[in-house]
Every structure is written in structure tokens, then in C-alpha cells.
Coordinates of C-alpha atoms in Angstrom, one line a residue:
X294 CA 12.9 -14.2 -39.4
X295 CA 10.8 -13.8 -42.6
X296 CA 10.6 -10.4 -44.3
X297 CA 6.9 -10.7 -44.2
X298 CA 7.0 -10.7 -40.4
X299 CA 9.3 -7.8 -40.4
X300 CA 7.0 -5.8 -42.5
X301 CA 4.1 -6.4 -40.1
X302 CA 4.5 -4.3 -37.0
X303 CA 1.2 -4.7 -35.7
X304 CA 1.3 -8.5 -35.7
X305 CA 4.7 -8.1 -34.0
X306 CA 2.9 -6.1 -31.4
X307 CA 0.4 -8.8 -30.9
X308 CA 3.2 -11.3 -30.4
X309 CA 4.6 -8.9 -27.8
X310 CA 1.2 -8.6 -26.1
X311 CA 1.0 -12.4 -25.9
X312 CA 4.4 -12.3 -24.4
X313 CA 3.3 -10.1 -21.6
X314 CA 0.8 -12.7 -20.5
X315 CA 3.2 -15.5 -21.1
X316 CA 5.5 -13.7 -18.8
X317 CA 2.8 -13.6 -16.1
X318 CA 1.9 -17.3 -16.6
X319 CA 5.5 -18.4 -16.7
X320 CA 6.3 -17.0 -13.3
X321 CA 3.0 -18.1 -11.8
X322 CA 4.5 -21.5 -10.6
X323 CA 7.1 -19.4 -8.6
X324 CA 4.5 -17.0 -7.2
X325 CA 2.9 -19.4 -4.7
X326 CA 6.3 -20.0 -3.2
X327 CA 7.5 -17.9 -0.3
X328 CA 8.5 -14.3 -1.4
X329 CA 12.2 -14.7 -0.5
X330 CA 14.0 -11.4 -0.4
X331 CA 17.6 -10.4 0.4
X332 CA 16.8 -6.6 0.4
X333 CA 18.5 -4.3 2.9
X334 CA 16.9 -3.3 6.0
X335 CA 17.1 0.2 7.4
X336 CA 16.9 0.1 11.2
X337 CA 14.2 1.9 13.0
X338 CA 13.5 2.8 16.6
X339 CA 12.0 -0.1 18.5
X340 CA 8.5 1.2 18.7
X341 CA 8.1 3.1 15.6
X342 CA 9.1 3.5 11.9
X343 CA 11.3 6.5 12.7
X344 CA 14.9 5.8 11.7
X345 CA 17.5 5.1 14.2
X346 CA 19.8 7.8 13.3
X347 CA 23.1 9.4 14.5
X348 CA 25.4 12.3 13.8
X349 CA 29.1 12.1 13.5
X350 CA 31.1 13.6 16.5
X351 CA 34.8 13.6 17.2
X352 CA 34.2 11.0 19.9
X353 CA 32.0 8.9 17.6
X354 CA 28.4 8.6 16.7
X355 CA 25.8 10.6 18.7
X356 CA 22.4 8.9 18.5
X357 CA 20.5 11.5 20.5
X358 CA 19.6 13.9 17.6
X359 CA 16.3 13.2 16.0
X360 CA 15.6 16.4 14.0
X361 CA 18.2 17.4 11.4
X362 CA 18.7 20.9 10.0
X363 CA 18.1 21.2 6.3
X364 CA 21.1 22.1 4.1
X365 CA 23.9 20.4 2.2
X366 CA 26.3 20.5 5.0
X367 CA 24.1 18.2 7.2
X368 CA 25.2 14.6 7.6
X369 CA 23.0 11.8 8.7
X370 CA 24.0 8.3 9.6
X371 CA 21.5 5.5 9.3
X372 CA 21.9 1.9 10.1
X373 CA 21.3 -1.0 7.7
X374 CA 21.5 -4.7 8.0
X375 CA 20.7 -7.8 5.9
X376 CA 23.4 -7.2 3.5
X377 CA 26.4 -9.5 2.8
X378 CA 29.1 -7.5 1.0
X379 CA 31.6 -8.9 -1.4
X380 CA 35.3 -8.4 -0.5
X381 CA 35.6 -5.5 -3.0
X382 CA 32.1 -4.1 -2.4
X383 CA 31.8 -0.7 -0.5
X384 CA 29.6 2.4 -0.3
X385 CA 29.4 2.8 -4.2
X386 CA 27.1 -0.2 -4.2
X387 CA 24.5 1.8 -2.4
X388 CA 22.1 4.5 -3.3
X389 CA 19.6 6.4 -1.0
X390 CA 16.8 8.8 -1.5
X391 CA 14.1 10.5 0.5
X392 CA 10.5 11.5 -0.3
X393 CA 8.7 14.5 1.3
X394 CA 5.1 15.2 1.8
X395 CA 4.8 16.8 -1.7
X396 CA 6.1 13.6 -3.2
X397 CA 9.4 15.2 -4.2
X398 CA 12.2 12.7 -4.2
X399 CA 15.7 13.7 -3.3
X400 CA 18.8 11.7 -4.1
X401 CA 21.1 11.5 -1.1
X402 CA 24.9 11.3 -1.6
X403 CA 26.6 8.4 0.2
X404 CA 29.4 9.6 2.3
X405 CA 30.8 6.5 4.0
X406 CA 29.8 2.9 4.9
X407 CA 31.4 1.0 7.7
X408 CA 30.4 -2.0 10.1
X409 CA 29.6 -1.0 13.6
X410 CA 31.9 -2.1 16.2
X411 CA 29.5 -4.1 18.5
X412 CA 27.6 -5.7 15.6
X413 CA 29.7 -6.4 12.6
X414 CA 26.4 -7.4 10.7
X415 CA 25.1 -3.8 11.1
X416 CA 26.4 -1.2 8.8
X417 CA 26.5 2.8 9.6
X418 CA 25.6 4.4 6.3
X419 CA 26.5 8.2 6.3
X420 CA 24.4 10.4 4.0
X421 CA 24.6 14.0 2.7
X422 CA 21.3 15.9 2.6
X423 CA 20.3 17.3 -0.8
X424 CA 20.7 21.1 -1.1
X425 CA 17.2 21.4 -2.4
X426 CA 15.6 20.1 0.8
X427 CA 14.1 22.7 3.0
X428 CA 12.2 22.5 6.3
X429 CA 9.9 19.7 4.9
X430 CA 9.4 17.8 8.1
X431 CA 9.1 14.0 8.0
X432 CA 10.5 12.4 4.9
X433 CA 10.5 8.6 4.0
X434 CA 14.2 7.4 3.5
X435 CA 15.1 4.2 1.8
X436 CA 18.4 2.5 0.7
X437 CA 19.0 0.6 -2.5
X438 CA 21.6 -2.2 -2.7
X439 CA 22.3 -4.2 -6.0
X440 CA 18.8 -3.1 -7.3
X441 CA 17.0 -4.1 -4.1
X442 CA 15.1 -1.5 -2.2
X443 CA 14.9 -1.4 1.5
X444 CA 12.0 -0.6 3.8
X445 CA 11.2 3.1 4.2
X446 CA 11.9 4.9 7.5
X447 CA 11.0 8.4 8.8
X448 CA 13.6 11.0 9.3
X449 CA 12.7 14.5 10.4
X450 CA 14.2 17.4 8.5
X451 CA 13.6 20.8 10.1
X452 CA 10.9 19.6 12.4
X453 CA 8.9 16.4 13.1
X454 CA 5.6 15.7 11.4
X455 CA 3.8 17.1 8.4
X456 CA 5.2 14.3 6.0
X457 CA 4.1 11.3 4.1
X458 CA 2.0 8.5 5.8
X459 CA 4.1 5.3 6.4
X460 CA 3.9 2.8 3.5
X461 CA 1.2 0.4 3.7
X462 CA 2.1 -2.6 6.0
X463 CA 5.2 -0.8 7.3
X464 CA 6.5 -2.2 10.7
X465 CA 9.3 -1.1 13.1
X466 CA 12.5 -2.7 12.2
X467 CA 14.6 -2.5 15.4
X468 CA 18.2 -3.2 16.0
X469 CA 18.7 -6.9 15.7
X470 CA 20.5 -8.8 18.5
X471 CA 21.9 -11.5 16.0
X472 CA 23.1 -11.6 12.4
X473 CA 20.3 -12.1 9.9
X474 CA 20.2 -15.5 8.2
X475 CA 21.0 -14.9 4.6
X476 CA 20.4 -18.0 2.6
X477 CA 22.1 -18.6 -0.8
X478 CA 19.4 -19.2 -3.2
X479 CA 20.3 -21.0 -6.4
X480 CA 16.9 -20.4 -8.2
X481 CA 16.9 -17.3 -10.5
X482 CA 13.1 -17.3 -10.6
X483 CA 12.3 -16.0 -7.3
X484 CA 10.9 -12.3 -7.1
X485 CA 13.9 -10.2 -5.9
X486 CA 13.6 -6.6 -6.4
X487 CA 15.5 -6.6 -9.7
X488 CA 12.8 -9.1 -10.9
X489 CA 10.0 -7.1 -9.5
X490 CA 11.2 -3.9 -11.3
X491 CA 11.3 -5.9 -14.6
X492 CA 7.9 -7.1 -14.0
X493 CA 6.6 -3.6 -13.3
X494 CA 8.3 -2.4 -16.5
X495 CA 6.4 -5.0 -18.6
X496 CA 3.0 -5.0 -16.9
X497 CA 2.5 -1.3 -15.9
X498 CA 3.5 2.1 -17.2
X499 CA 6.6 2.1 -14.9
X500 CA 7.9 1.1 -11.5
X501 CA 7.1 3.0 -8.4
X502 CA 7.9 2.4 -4.7
X503 CA 4.3 1.7 -3.6
X504 CA 3.8 -1.1 -6.1
X505 CA 7.3 -2.4 -5.5
X506 CA 6.4 -2.6 -1.8
X507 CA 3.1 -4.3 -2.6
X508 CA 4.7 -7.0 -4.7
X509 CA 7.3 -7.5 -2.0
X510 CA 4.5 -8.6 0.4
X511 CA 2.4 -10.5 -2.0
X512 CA 3.1 -12.1 -5.4
X513 CA 2.9 -11.4 -9.0
X514 CA 0.0 -13.8 -9.4
X515 CA -2.0 -12.0 -6.6
X516 CA -1.4 -8.8 -8.2
X517 CA -2.4 -10.0 -11.7
X518 CA -5.7 -11.5 -10.3
X519 CA -6.5 -8.3 -8.5
X520 CA -5.9 -6.3 -11.7
X521 CA -8.0 -8.5 -13.8
X522 CA -11.0 -8.6 -11.4
X523 CA -14.1 -6.8 -12.6
X524 CA -14.2 -3.4 -11.0
X525 CA -17.4 -1.7 -10.1
X526 CA -18.3 2.1 -9.8
X527 CA -20.5 3.7 -7.2
X528 CA -23.5 2.8 -9.3
X529 CA -22.3 -0.9 -9.4
X530 CA -21.6 -0.5 -13.2
X531 CA -18.6 -2.1 -14.7
X532 CA -15.6 0.1 -14.6
X533 CA -12.6 -0.1 -16.9
X534 CA -10.5 2.9 -15.8
X535 CA -9.3 4.3 -12.5
X536 CA -10.2 7.8 -13.4
X537 CA -13.6 8.5 -15.2
X538 CA -13.6 8.8 -19.0
X539 CA -14.1 12.4 -20.3
X540 CA -17.6 13.5 -20.7
X541 CA -17.4 14.4 -24.4
X542 CA -20.4 15.4 -26.6
X543 CA -20.7 14.9 -30.4
X544 CA -20.0 18.1 -32.3
X545 CA -20.8 19.3 -35.8
X546 CA -18.4 18.0 -38.5
X547 CA -17.6 21.6 -39.6
X548 CA -16.0 23.6 -36.8
X549 CA -18.6 26.4 -35.9
X550 CA -17.4 30.0 -36.2
X551 CA -18.3 30.6 -32.6
X552 CA -15.8 27.8 -31.5
X553 CA -12.8 29.6 -30.0
X554 CA -9.3 28.1 -29.3
X555 CA -10.4 26.5 -26.1
X556 CA -13.4 25.0 -27.7
X557 CA -11.5 23.6 -30.5
X558 CA -8.9 22.2 -28.1
X559 CA -11.5 20.5 -26.1
X560 CA -13.9 19.3 -28.9
X561 CA -11.7 19.0 -32.1
X562 CA -8.4 17.6 -30.9
X563 CA -7.2 14.6 -29.0
X564 CA -6.3 16.8 -26.0
X565 CA -9.1 15.6 -23.6
X566 CA -8.1 12.0 -24.3
X567 CA -4.5 12.6 -24.1
X568 CA -4.9 14.4 -20.7
X569 CA -7.1 11.5 -19.5
X570 CA -4.6 8.9 -20.7
X571 CA -1.6 10.2 -19.0
X572 CA -3.5 10.7 -15.7
X573 CA -4.6 7.1 -16.0
X574 CA -1.2 5.7 -16.9
X575 CA 0.8 7.7 -14.4
X576 CA -1.4 7.8 -11.4
X577 CA -4.0 5.0 -11.9
X578 CA -3.4 2.0 -9.7
X579 CA -6.2 -0.6 -10.0
X580 CA -6.3 -0.7 -13.9
X581 CA -2.5 -0.7 -14.7
X582 CA -2.5 -4.1 -16.3
X583 CA -5.7 -3.4 -18.3
X584 CA -4.3 0.0 -19.5
X585 CA -1.1 -1.7 -20.6
X586 CA -2.8 -4.5 -22.4
X587 CA -5.3 -2.0 -24.1
X588 CA -2.4 0.1 -25.2
X589 CA -0.7 -2.9 -26.8
X590 CA -4.0 -3.7 -28.6
X591 CA -4.0 0.0 -29.7
X592 CA -0.7 -0.7 -31.5
X593 CA -2.4 -3.5 -33.4
X594 CA -6.0 -2.0 -34.1
X595 CA -4.6 1.4 -35.2
X596 CA -6.8 4.3 -35.9
X597 CA -5.7 8.0 -36.2
X598 CA -6.6 11.3 -34.6
X599 CA -5.8 12.9 -37.8
X600 CA -8.8 11.4 -39.5
X601 CA -11.1 11.2 -36.5
X602 CA -10.5 14.7 -35.1
X603 CA -13.3 14.8 -32.5
X604 CA -12.4 13.1 -29.2
X605 CA -16.0 12.2 -28.8
X606 CA -15.8 10.0 -31.7
X607 CA -12.5 8.5 -30.6
X608 CA -13.5 7.8 -27.1
X609 CA -15.7 4.8 -27.9
X610 CA -12.7 3.2 -29.7
X611 CA -10.6 3.4 -26.5
X612 CA -13.5 2.0 -24.5
X613 CA -13.8 -1.1 -26.8
X614 CA -10.0 -1.8 -26.2
X615 CA -10.4 -1.4 -22.5
X616 CA -13.5 -3.6 -22.3
X617 CA -11.9 -6.4 -24.3
X618 CA -8.4 -6.1 -22.9
X619 CA -8.8 -9.3 -21.0
X620 CA -11.6 -10.9 -23.0
X621 CA -12.2 -13.0 -26.1
X622 CA -10.3 -11.9 -29.2
X623 CA -13.3 -12.9 -31.4
X624 CA -15.6 -10.5 -29.5
X625 CA -12.9 -7.8 -29.7
X626 CA -12.6 -8.3 -33.4
X627 CA -16.3 -7.8 -34.0
X628 CA -16.6 -4.7 -31.8
X629 CA -13.7 -3.0 -33.3
X630 CA -14.9 -3.8 -36.8
X631 CA -18.2 -2.0 -36.1
X632 CA -16.6 0.9 -34.3
X633 CA -17.0 4.3 -36.0
X634 CA -13.4 5.4 -35.5
X635 CA -12.2 2.2 -37.4
X636 CA -14.9 2.5 -40.0
X637 CA -13.8 6.0 -40.7
X638 CA -9.9 5.3 -40.7
X639 CA -10.0 2.1 -42.9
X640 CA -12.9 3.3 -45.1
X641 CA -15.5 0.6 -44.4
X642 CA -18.0 3.3 -43.9
X643 CA -17.7 4.5 -47.4
X644 CA -17.7 1.2 -49.2
X645 CA -20.9 0.9 -51.3
X646 CA -22.2 -1.5 -54.0
X647 CA -21.2 1.0 -56.8
X648 CA -17.7 1.8 -55.3
X649 CA -16.7 -1.2 -53.0
X650 CA -13.7 -0.5 -50.8
X651 CA -11.2 -3.3 -50.0
X652 CA -9.2 -1.5 -47.4
X653 CA -10.7 -3.0 -44.3
X654 CA -11.2 -6.4 -45.9
X655 CA -7.4 -6.7 -46.5
X656 CA -6.5 -5.1 -43.2
X657 CA -8.6 -7.6 -41.1
X658 CA -7.1 -10.6 -43.0
X659 CA -3.4 -9.4 -43.2
X660 CA -3.0 -7.5 -40.0
X661 CA -5.7 -8.3 -37.6
X662 CA -6.1 -12.0 -37.8
X663 CA -4.5 -14.7 -40.2
X664 CA -1.7 -12.9 -41.9
X665 CA -0.3 -13.3 -45.3
X666 CA 1.2 -16.8 -45.3
X667 CA 0.1 -20.2 -43.7
X668 CA 2.4 -21.1 -40.8
X669 CA 3.6 -24.3 -39.1
X670 CA 3.0 -24.9 -35.4
X671 CA 6.5 -23.5 -34.7
X672 CA 5.8 -20.3 -36.6
X673 CA 7.8 -21.0 -39.7
X674 CA 6.0 -20.5 -43.1
X675 CA 4.5 -23.5 -44.7
X676 CA 5.9 -24.3 -48.2
X677 CA 4.3 -26.0 -51.2
X678 CA 6.1 -28.7 -53.3
X679 CA 8.0 -26.0 -55.3
X680 CA 9.2 -24.5 -52.0
X681 CA 6.9 -21.3 -52.3
X682 CA 5.0 -20.0 -49.3
X683 CA 1.3 -20.8 -49.2
X684 CA -0.9 -17.7 -49.0
X685 CA -3.7 -17.7 -46.4
X686 CA -6.2 -16.0 -48.8
X687 CA -6.5 -14.9 -52.4
X688 CA -8.4 -12.1 -54.2
X689 CA -11.7 -14.1 -54.2
X690 CA -11.4 -14.2 -50.4
X691 CA -10.8 -10.3 -50.3
X692 CA -13.9 -9.8 -52.8
X693 CA -16.1 -12.0 -50.3
X694 CA -14.9 -10.0 -47.3
X695 CA -15.5 -6.7 -49.1
X696 CA -19.1 -7.7 -49.7
X697 CA -19.5 -8.5 -46.1
X698 CA -18.2 -5.2 -45.0
X699 CA -20.2 -3.1 -47.5
X700 CA -23.4 -1.5 -46.4
X701 CA -22.3 -0.3 -42.9
X702 CA -22.2 3.3 -42.2
X703 CA -22.5 5.9 -39.5
X704 CA -25.7 6.4 -37.6
X705 CA -25.9 10.1 -38.2
X706 CA -27.5 12.5 -35.8
X707 CA -29.0 15.3 -38.0
X708 CA -28.9 17.7 -35.0
X709 CA -25.1 17.8 -35.2

């Protein structure tokens, strides 16, 4: 790889952004196919999503207990199916966890795994409660095997009720009368759980059980289309975030003497935007792909909170990236060029006829668009007859761009 490419991290980020969408497009041919999955199934009672459970007794398993006392000494046996173990595969291939009504998630230690006597295709999985679990009521329990996540079933700890609602689309999974049909699939492109986790790592700000279950029921392409749909707020205006943007007002350039610590935090630091961003990235649902794409664009069209210290002046920059995350690159380049945060950071706002500034002219050529060297269709640099690379622009081009970007300045509000 050429040294020029290695020295251009923002262009490399652009390639990675393109890779995200190439990933989405490359799997789209598979997405229309049936969402085949060999994930384990935790067996529930016949008429509810409450787990079919048992406790160990000397004479065997007792399945009459439905409420389990909290504490690390408590053992719970659940039953799983739809697994086909290898000859040397045992309980170490499984993981289990439970989530309570406060969304605390507890890892559960695997104690034993054994096929049941009457149905060899059903396994009894014995778990040890986490010592941090108190009288939390209903928890949602799931089992993971080979990176594949099961359905979640209800288990009562201390008492029944007061827990999470069932996952969307959850259905009872009663004891099967016959072995499940587990087909051997040769294709590696089908959306198994491992693939879904990888997809979530690339298209969102991290995997979670809710989205994993959603992708299990639908497909990647359906989710992408839902994410890219135009969203509307209560007033029917276009909405580009799950949580509202902070309501920030322009402040005087010089910090007033009456502005205390809280005032400075909220008006002269990136704190309000950082707070909003992490809420959006961690808890937003319907704009995850837009947020991830805008974040990638942020790594290309870089500005700094050190130079633009007011969050009220940085917010319009973030809104430009959000608005154009799925749009036209030409439109994005225009709007980001005329954005005050960019004009401040790359000095376009101070370029005058008497003192022209080449900074933005060079940045838009080298880092935001055509790059340093002419390239072949395969991405390798074009060479002249002497074997030298062919530059995409020269000083005359920079001078011309500098003239174009001279004369723009801030729309000052004299009241602030």
C-alpha cells in the first residue's frame, strides 16, 4: 500500500465508510432468503413463555417448583433443544445469563449438562444463580451456544412478576415430541447469530439482545431499509436523531464574569453534545445506522472542540453530518464547506484578499475529495513515462481554490 495512503487517515476512514455500505449490499442477496438459524431453544411451559424448570432432588428432577429463592446456593435446571453436540462438546460450550427489571444482566454459572432419559434430543442444563441477584421477581433467561443466542424465557426469583416484558414476538416453546430437524447448511453467508453480531458491530454502536432478536425474525436488508427511511417528529418535520438535539443558544465569544462553573460547562464546552451523543449511540434505536455513518463522516470532515468551544456553534456541524449521512456526497461537501465550525477550524473564515489562506483549499483537494495522486480503476497510482506518480492538482489549482474560498465569513450577531 502506498505511503501516501498510509498518511491519509481520513481518506482511509472514507474507504471504511464505503465498506460499511458494501457489507450491507453484499449480504442483501442473502437477506431475501429464509432466515435459517440453528440457535438453541430454551423450552417453556406449553401456554406461556415461563421456563420449564426443575430442581435437583436425590430421586431425580422435580419440576413442580416455579419460584426460586435468591442466593448463590440455588440451582435451576432448564431444558434446551435444537442443539447437536460434537463428540467432545459439553457444558463448557454454553453460556447463560439473566436480565432483571432494572436491566441488570447476571451471568449464570453452568453446573452440568446432560441429555434427558425420555428425550435424548432435549438436554437438562443446570445453572447456579448469581450471588448478586436478590428478590428481583421475573427475569428473562437465555442460553448461548457457539455464539448463537436462544430465545429468552421467564424465571421467577423470589416471587413471580415485577420483571421485564417478554421480548417482542416471543412465543411459547413447549417440550417437543420429536427431535428437531437440524439441516447441515454449506453456505457461509446465511445470517446465523455470529453473523448478526458481526453485522451489529459494524452497523451500530454495539450488539444488544433486542436488536439481535429483531434481526433473527427479519433480515439485514429489512433493518437497513427501516433505518434509512425518513423519520418524522410530532410536528411532521424531518428527524435525524432518536433523542432531540440539545437546545443551545449562541453565547458571547468572551466568557462573561457572571458565568459560573455550570454555565461554562453547558455553554463553553462540548459536554452537552457529548452527553447527547452517548445517549443517542447507546440508547437510540431507529437512527443507529445514521449515527454510525455520521460518526464515520466525522472522522473524515474533522473539526475540533478546542477551537470551536461553544457547543451551540458545533451543533450545526453535527446536524450537517446527520442530514447527509445517506445523501449525496456533492451536497455534503457543499454544506460542510459553508459550515461555521469548519470555516473556523480550517481558517476559511479568515481568508481575505490581502491575506489569502490556502488551508481549506488544500484540505478539500487532498483529504475531502480527489487526493494527492491520480489513480487507476483498481486504486493503484497512475505513473507517467518516467515511472513517477501523476499529481491530481498543482499550485495553480490551489491558488484558484483559495480565491473561491476567500470572502466567506461568519454572520455575526452583534447582540452576542
